[in-house]
Protein backbone atom coordinates (compact mmCIF):
# COMPACT_ATOMS: atom_id res chain seq x y z
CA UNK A 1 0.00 0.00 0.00
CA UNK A 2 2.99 2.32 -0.11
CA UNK A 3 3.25 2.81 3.57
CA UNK A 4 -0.51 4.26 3.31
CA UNK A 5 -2.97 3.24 6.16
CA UNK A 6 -4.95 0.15 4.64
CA UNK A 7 -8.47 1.40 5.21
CA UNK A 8 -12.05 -0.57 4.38
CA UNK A 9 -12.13 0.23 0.71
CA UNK A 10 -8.72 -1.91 0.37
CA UNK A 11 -10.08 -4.47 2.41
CA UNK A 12 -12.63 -4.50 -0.51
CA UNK A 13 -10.61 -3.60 -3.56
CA UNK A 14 -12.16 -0.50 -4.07
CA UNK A 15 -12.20 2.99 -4.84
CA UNK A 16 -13.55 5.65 -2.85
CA UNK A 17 -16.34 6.27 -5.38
CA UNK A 18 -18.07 3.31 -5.55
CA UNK A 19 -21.79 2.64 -5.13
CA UNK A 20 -24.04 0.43 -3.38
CA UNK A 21 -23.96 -1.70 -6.19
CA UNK A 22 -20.20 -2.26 -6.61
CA UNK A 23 -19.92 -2.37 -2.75
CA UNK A 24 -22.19 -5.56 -2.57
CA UNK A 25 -20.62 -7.41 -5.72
CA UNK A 26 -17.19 -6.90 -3.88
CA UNK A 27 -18.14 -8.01 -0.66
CA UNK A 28 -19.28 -11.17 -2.42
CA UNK A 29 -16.54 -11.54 -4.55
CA UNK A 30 -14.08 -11.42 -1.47
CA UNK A 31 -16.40 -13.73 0.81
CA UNK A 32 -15.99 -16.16 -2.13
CA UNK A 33 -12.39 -15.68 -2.34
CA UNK A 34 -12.33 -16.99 1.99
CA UNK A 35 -14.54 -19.63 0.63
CA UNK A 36 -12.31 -21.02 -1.97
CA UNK A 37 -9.27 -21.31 0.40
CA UNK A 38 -8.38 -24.96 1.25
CA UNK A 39 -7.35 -24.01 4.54
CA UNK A 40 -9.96 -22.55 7.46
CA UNK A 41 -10.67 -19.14 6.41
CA UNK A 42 -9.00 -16.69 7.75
CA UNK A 43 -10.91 -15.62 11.13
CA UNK A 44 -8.91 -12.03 10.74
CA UNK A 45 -9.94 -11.27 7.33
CA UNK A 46 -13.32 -12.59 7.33
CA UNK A 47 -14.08 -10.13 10.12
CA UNK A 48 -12.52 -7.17 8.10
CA UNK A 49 -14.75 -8.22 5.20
CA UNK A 50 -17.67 -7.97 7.05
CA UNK A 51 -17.20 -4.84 8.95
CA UNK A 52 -16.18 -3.29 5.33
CA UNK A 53 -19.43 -4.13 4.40
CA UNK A 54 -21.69 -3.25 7.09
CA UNK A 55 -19.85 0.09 7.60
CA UNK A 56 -19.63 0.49 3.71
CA UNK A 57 -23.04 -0.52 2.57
CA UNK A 58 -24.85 2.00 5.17
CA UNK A 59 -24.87 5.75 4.27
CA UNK A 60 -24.56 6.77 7.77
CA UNK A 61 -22.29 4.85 8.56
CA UNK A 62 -19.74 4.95 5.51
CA UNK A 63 -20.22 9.11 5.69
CA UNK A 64 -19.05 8.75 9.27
CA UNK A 65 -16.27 6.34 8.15
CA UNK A 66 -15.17 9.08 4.77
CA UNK A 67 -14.67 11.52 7.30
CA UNK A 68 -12.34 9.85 9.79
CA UNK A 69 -10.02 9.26 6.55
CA UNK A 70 -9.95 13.19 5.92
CA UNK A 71 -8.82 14.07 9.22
CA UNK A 72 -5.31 16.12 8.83
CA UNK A 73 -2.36 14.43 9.65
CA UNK A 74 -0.54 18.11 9.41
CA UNK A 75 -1.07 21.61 10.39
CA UNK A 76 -0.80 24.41 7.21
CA UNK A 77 0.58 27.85 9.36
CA UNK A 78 0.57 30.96 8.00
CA UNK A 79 2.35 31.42 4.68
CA UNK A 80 1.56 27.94 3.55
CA UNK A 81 4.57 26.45 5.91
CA UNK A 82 3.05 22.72 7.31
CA UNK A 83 4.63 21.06 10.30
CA UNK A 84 3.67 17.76 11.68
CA UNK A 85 3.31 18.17 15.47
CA UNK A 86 4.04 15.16 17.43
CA UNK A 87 0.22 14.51 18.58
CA UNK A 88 -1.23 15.19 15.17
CA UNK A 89 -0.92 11.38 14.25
CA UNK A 90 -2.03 10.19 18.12
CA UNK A 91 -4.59 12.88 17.25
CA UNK A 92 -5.72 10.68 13.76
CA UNK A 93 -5.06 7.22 14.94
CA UNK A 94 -7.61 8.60 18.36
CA UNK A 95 -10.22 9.21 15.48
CA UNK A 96 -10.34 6.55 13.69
CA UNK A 97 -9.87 4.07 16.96
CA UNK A 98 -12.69 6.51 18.20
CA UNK A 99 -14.45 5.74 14.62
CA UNK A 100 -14.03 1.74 14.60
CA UNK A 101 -15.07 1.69 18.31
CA UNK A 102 -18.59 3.12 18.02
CA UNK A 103 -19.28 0.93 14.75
CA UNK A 104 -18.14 -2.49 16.48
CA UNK A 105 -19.87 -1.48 19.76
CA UNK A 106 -23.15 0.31 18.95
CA UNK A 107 -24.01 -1.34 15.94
CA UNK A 108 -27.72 -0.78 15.04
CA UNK A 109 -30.09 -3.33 15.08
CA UNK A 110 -30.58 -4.78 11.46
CA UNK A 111 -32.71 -2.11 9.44
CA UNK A 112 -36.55 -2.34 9.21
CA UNK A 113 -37.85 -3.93 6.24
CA UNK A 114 -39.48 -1.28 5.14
CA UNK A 115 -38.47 2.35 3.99
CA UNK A 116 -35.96 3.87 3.03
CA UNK A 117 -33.20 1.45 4.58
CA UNK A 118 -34.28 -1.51 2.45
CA UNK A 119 -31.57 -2.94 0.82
CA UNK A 120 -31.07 -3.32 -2.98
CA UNK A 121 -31.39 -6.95 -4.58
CA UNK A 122 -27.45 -7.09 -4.89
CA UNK A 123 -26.98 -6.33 -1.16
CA UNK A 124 -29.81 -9.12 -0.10
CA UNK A 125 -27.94 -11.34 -2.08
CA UNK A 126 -24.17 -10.11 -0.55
CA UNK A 127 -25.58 -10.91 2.50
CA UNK A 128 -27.10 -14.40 1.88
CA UNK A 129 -24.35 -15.79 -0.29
CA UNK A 130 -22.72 -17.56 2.40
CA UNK A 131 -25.98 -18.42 4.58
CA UNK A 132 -27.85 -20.66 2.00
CA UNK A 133 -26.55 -24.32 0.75
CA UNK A 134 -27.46 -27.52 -1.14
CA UNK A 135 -28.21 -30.34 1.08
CA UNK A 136 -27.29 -33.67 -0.69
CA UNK A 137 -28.09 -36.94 1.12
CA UNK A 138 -25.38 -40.00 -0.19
CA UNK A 139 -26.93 -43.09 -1.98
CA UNK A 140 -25.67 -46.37 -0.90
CA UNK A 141 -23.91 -46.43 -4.47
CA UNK A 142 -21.78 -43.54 -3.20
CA UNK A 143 -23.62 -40.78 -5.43
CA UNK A 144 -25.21 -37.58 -3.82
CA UNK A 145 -28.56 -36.77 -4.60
CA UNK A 146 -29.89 -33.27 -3.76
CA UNK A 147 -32.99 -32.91 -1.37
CA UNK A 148 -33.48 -29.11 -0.97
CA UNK A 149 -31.99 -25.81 0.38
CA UNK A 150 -30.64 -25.19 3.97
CA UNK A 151 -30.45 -22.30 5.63
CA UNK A 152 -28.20 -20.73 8.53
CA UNK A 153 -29.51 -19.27 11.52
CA UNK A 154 -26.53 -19.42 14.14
CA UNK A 155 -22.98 -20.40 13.63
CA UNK A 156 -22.98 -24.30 12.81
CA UNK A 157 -26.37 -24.40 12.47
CA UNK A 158 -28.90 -24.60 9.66
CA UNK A 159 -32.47 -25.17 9.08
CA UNK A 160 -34.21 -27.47 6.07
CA UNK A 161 -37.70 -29.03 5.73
CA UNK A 162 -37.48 -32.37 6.79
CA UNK A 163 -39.64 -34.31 4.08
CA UNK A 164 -37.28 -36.60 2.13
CA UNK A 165 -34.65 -36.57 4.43
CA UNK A 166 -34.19 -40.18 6.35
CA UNK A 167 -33.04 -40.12 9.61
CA UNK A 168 -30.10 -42.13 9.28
CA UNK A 169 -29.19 -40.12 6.25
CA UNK A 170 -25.26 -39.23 5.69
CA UNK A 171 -25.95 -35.17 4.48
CA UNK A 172 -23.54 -33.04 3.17
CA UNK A 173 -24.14 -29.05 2.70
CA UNK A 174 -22.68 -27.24 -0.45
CA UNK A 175 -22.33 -23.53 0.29
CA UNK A 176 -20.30 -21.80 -2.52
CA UNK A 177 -17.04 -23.72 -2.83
CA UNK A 178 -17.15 -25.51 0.06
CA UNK A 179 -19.05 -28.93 0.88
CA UNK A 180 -19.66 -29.44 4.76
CA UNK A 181 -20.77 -32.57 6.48
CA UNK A 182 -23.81 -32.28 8.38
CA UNK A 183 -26.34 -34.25 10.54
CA UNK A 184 -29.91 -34.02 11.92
CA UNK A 185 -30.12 -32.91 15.35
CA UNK A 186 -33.43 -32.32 16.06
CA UNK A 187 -36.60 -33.07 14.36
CA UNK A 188 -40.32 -31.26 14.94
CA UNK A 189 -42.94 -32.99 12.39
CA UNK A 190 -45.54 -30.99 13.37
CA UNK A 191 -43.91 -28.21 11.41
CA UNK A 192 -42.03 -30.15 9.32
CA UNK A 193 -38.68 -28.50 10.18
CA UNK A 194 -35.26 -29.86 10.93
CA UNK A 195 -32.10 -28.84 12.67
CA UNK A 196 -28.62 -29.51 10.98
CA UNK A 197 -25.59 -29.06 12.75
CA UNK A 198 -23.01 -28.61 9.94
CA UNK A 199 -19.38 -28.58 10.69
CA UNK A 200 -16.85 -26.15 8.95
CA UNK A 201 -19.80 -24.52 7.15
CA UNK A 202 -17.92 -20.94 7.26
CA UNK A 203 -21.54 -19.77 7.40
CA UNK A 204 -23.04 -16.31 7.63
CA UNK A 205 -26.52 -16.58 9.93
CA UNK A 206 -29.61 -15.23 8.62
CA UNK A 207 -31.24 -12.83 11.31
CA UNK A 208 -35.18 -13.81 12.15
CA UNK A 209 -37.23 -11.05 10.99
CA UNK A 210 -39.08 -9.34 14.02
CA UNK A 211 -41.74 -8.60 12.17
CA UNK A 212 -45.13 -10.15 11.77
CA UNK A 213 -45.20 -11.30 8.26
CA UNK A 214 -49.09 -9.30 6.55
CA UNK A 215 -50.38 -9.40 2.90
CA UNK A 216 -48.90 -7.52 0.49
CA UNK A 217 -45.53 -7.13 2.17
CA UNK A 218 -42.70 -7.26 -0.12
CA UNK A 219 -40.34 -10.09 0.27
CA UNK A 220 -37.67 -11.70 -1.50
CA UNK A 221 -37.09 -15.93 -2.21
CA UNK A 222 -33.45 -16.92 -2.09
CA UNK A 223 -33.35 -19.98 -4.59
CA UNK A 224 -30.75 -20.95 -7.09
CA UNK A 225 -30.74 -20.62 -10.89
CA UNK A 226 -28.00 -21.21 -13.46
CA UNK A 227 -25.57 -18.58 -12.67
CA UNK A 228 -26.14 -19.26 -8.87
CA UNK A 229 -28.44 -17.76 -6.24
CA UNK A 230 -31.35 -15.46 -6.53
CA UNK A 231 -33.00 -13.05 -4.75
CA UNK A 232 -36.71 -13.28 -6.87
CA UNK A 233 -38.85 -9.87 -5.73
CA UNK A 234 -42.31 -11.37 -4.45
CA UNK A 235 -45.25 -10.35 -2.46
CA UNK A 236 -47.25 -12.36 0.56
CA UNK A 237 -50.08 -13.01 -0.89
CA UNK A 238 -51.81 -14.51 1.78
CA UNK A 239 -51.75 -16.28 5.47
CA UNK A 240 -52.89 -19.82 5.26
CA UNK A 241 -54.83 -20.61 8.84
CA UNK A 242 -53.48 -24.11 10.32
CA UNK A 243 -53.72 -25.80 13.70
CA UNK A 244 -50.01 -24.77 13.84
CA UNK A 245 -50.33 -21.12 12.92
CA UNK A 246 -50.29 -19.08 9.71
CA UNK A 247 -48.21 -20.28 7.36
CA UNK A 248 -47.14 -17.90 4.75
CA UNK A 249 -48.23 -17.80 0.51
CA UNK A 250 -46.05 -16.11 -1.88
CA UNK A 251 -46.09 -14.83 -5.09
CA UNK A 252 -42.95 -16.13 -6.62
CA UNK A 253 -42.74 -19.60 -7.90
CA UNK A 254 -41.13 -22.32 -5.21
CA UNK A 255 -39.59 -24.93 -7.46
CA UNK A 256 -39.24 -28.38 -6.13
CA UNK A 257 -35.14 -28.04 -5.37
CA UNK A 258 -36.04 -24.63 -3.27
CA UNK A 259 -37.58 -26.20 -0.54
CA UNK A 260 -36.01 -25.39 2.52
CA UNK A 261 -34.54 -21.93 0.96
CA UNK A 262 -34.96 -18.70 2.63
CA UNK A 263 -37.71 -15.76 2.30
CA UNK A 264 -36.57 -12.82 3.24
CA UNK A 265 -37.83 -9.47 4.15
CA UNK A 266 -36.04 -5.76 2.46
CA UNK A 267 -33.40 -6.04 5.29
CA UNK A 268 -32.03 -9.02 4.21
CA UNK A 269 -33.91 -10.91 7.40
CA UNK A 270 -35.51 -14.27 7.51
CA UNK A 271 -39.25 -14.57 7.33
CA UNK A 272 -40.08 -18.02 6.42
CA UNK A 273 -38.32 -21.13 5.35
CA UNK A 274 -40.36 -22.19 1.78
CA UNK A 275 -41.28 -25.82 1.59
CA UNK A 276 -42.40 -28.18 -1.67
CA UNK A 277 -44.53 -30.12 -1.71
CA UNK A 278 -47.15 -29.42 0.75
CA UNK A 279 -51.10 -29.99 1.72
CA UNK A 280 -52.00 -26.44 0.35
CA UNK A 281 -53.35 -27.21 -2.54
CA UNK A 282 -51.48 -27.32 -6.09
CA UNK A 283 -50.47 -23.74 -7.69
CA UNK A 284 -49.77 -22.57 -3.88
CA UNK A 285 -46.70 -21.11 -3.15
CA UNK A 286 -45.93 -21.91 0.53
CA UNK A 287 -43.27 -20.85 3.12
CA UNK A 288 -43.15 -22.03 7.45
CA UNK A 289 -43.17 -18.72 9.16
CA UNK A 290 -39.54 -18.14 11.04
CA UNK A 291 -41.04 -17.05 14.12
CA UNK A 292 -41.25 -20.86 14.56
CA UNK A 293 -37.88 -21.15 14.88
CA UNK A 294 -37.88 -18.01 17.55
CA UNK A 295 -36.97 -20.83 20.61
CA UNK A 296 -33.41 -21.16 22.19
CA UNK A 297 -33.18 -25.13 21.20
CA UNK A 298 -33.14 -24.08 17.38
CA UNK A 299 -29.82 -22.41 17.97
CA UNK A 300 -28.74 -24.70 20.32
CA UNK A 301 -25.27 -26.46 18.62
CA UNK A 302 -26.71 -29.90 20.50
C-alpha cells in the first residue's frame, strides 16, 4: 500500500467512489475468495470483510467512516509552511480508533424492512451468499442426490424441511465452494422442520425477521438458478390458517429443489423457510413462518 494506512475500501478492492452496487458485488466476490481457500478461512480477514461491508453498505455509517479518513495528519501555518506536530498522528489514529469503536460497539439493530433502509437486490444477495446451501443426502452407491436448500440461523447451524430426508441419512451441505458434512439434530414434524448441525460450514446466519409477516408485504425468495443464487422480488399473498399457525403464501414460484430456501424481508432478514410439496393445494406457493424457529433449542449447537 505504499506505507498508506490500509483502510475498508482496500479491504474491498475498491475505490472511494463506488456505489451500493459495486460495494455488494465486492463483498461477495471477497467472501468467495475466503470460501475457496483450502485451509480454514481466515478468522482475521473474514471479520474485516464484514465490517467493510456493514460500515460500507450504510450511508450513515460509511459518511461517518469518509470523514475519519480526511482528518489532517498536518497543520498548514501561515504562509503555507506545514509542520507535523508530534500529537497530530495520536490525534488521527484517536479518530479513527474513536471511529471503529462506536461501529463495532453500537451497531444498530438490522434495518426495518421497510423504507428507506431496504436494501437493494445485490446487497440481499451479498448478504445471503454464504448463509444458504445444497443439502445432498449420499446413496448407498456412493452418489449424492440433492434434497433441498438449507439455511443458517446461528454459527454451525442450519435449518431445512425435513420431508425426504431419512433419519439415518449421511448429508452433506454445499455452500459456494465448500461442501460441509452435516447431521440431523433435532426433528419437529408438526412443522415439518429440521435442525442440521453442519461442521466447517464458514456460514453467515440469517437474522429472524421481528416482524409479523401481513399481505402484500414485499419479500424476496433466495433460490438458485443457473448462474447461482437469486434473490426473486415477491409479495405475501396470503396467510394460510393451520392448527399450527399461519403459514405464509407467496407470489414467486417455489420450485421443487427450493424447498427449505430462505424468504426474506427488504433487510435481508428471515421470514419463512419455503417448503415443496405441501397440503395447500397445487399452484400454492408456501413458506413455514420463522417465528417458529424463535426458541433457544433451534440455535442450540446440540
Amino acid at each position: 500500500m505504499d506505507g498508506r494506512k490500509v483502510t475498508l475500501y482496500d479491504v474491498l478492492d475498491l475505490p472511494r467512489d463506488s456505489d451500493a452496487t459495486a460495494i455488494a458485488l465486492a463483498h461477495r466476490r471477497a467472501r468467495a475468495d475466503l470460501e475457496r481457500e483450502t485451509t480454514a478461512p481466515d478468522a482475521r480477514r473474514a471479520a474485516l470483510v464484514h465490517e467493510a461491508f456493514e460500515v460500507l453498505s450504510d450511508p450513515g455509517k460509511r459518511a461517518a467512516y469518509d470523514r475519519s479518513l480526511n482528518v489532517p495528519h498536518e497543520i498548514v501555518l501561515p504562509g503555507g509552511r506545514s509542520v507535523r506536530p508530534r500529537w497530530a498522528g495520536l490525534f488521527a489514529g484517536l479518530v479513527v480508533f474513536c471511529a471503529a469503536a462506536f461501529f463495532t460497539l453500537h451497531k444498530p439493530a438490522p434495518p426495518p424492512a421497510q423504507g428507506g433502509n431496504a436494501r437493494s437486490p445485490e446487497e440481499i444477495l451479498a448478504s445471503a451468499a454464504f448463509s444458504v446451501g445444497y443439502v445432498q443426502a449420499a446413496e448407498i452407491s456412493g452418489h449424492s442426490r440433492p434434497v433441498g436448500l438449507a439455511v443458517a440461523i446461528d454459527e454451525g447451524v442450519m435449518v431445512t424441511t425435513c420431508h425426504g430426508l431419512a433419519a439415518n441419512a449421511q448429508l452433506t451441505v454445499r455452500l459456494t465452494a465448500r461442501v460441509a458434512p452435516a447431521r440431523i439434530a433435532m426433528v419437529v414434524e408438526e412443522h415439518d422442520l429440521c435442525k442440521l448441525l453442519v461442521e466447517g460450514a464458514g456460514s453467515r446466519p440469517l437474522a429472524l425477521s421481528g416482524e409479523t409477516p401481513r399481505v402484500g408485504m414485499p419479500v424476496y425468495a433466495i433460490t438458485f438458478g443457473n448462474d447461482g443464487q437469486v434473490a426473486r422480488p415477491a409479495t405475501i399473498k396470503a396467510l394460510l390458517p393451520t392448527p399450527k399457525g399461519n403459514v405464509i403464501e407467496i407470489s414467486a414460484a417455489v420450485p421443487p429443489t427450493a424447498s427449505g430456501g430462505p424468504v426474506v424481508d427488504t433487510g435481508g432478514r428471515l421470514v419463512g423457510i419455503m417448503t415443496t410439496p405441501h397440503a395447500f393445494g397445487a399452484g400454492r406457493n408456501v413458506a413455514l413462518p420463522a417465528a417458529w424457529l424463535n426458541n433457544p433449542r433451534w440455535l442450540s449447537t446440540k
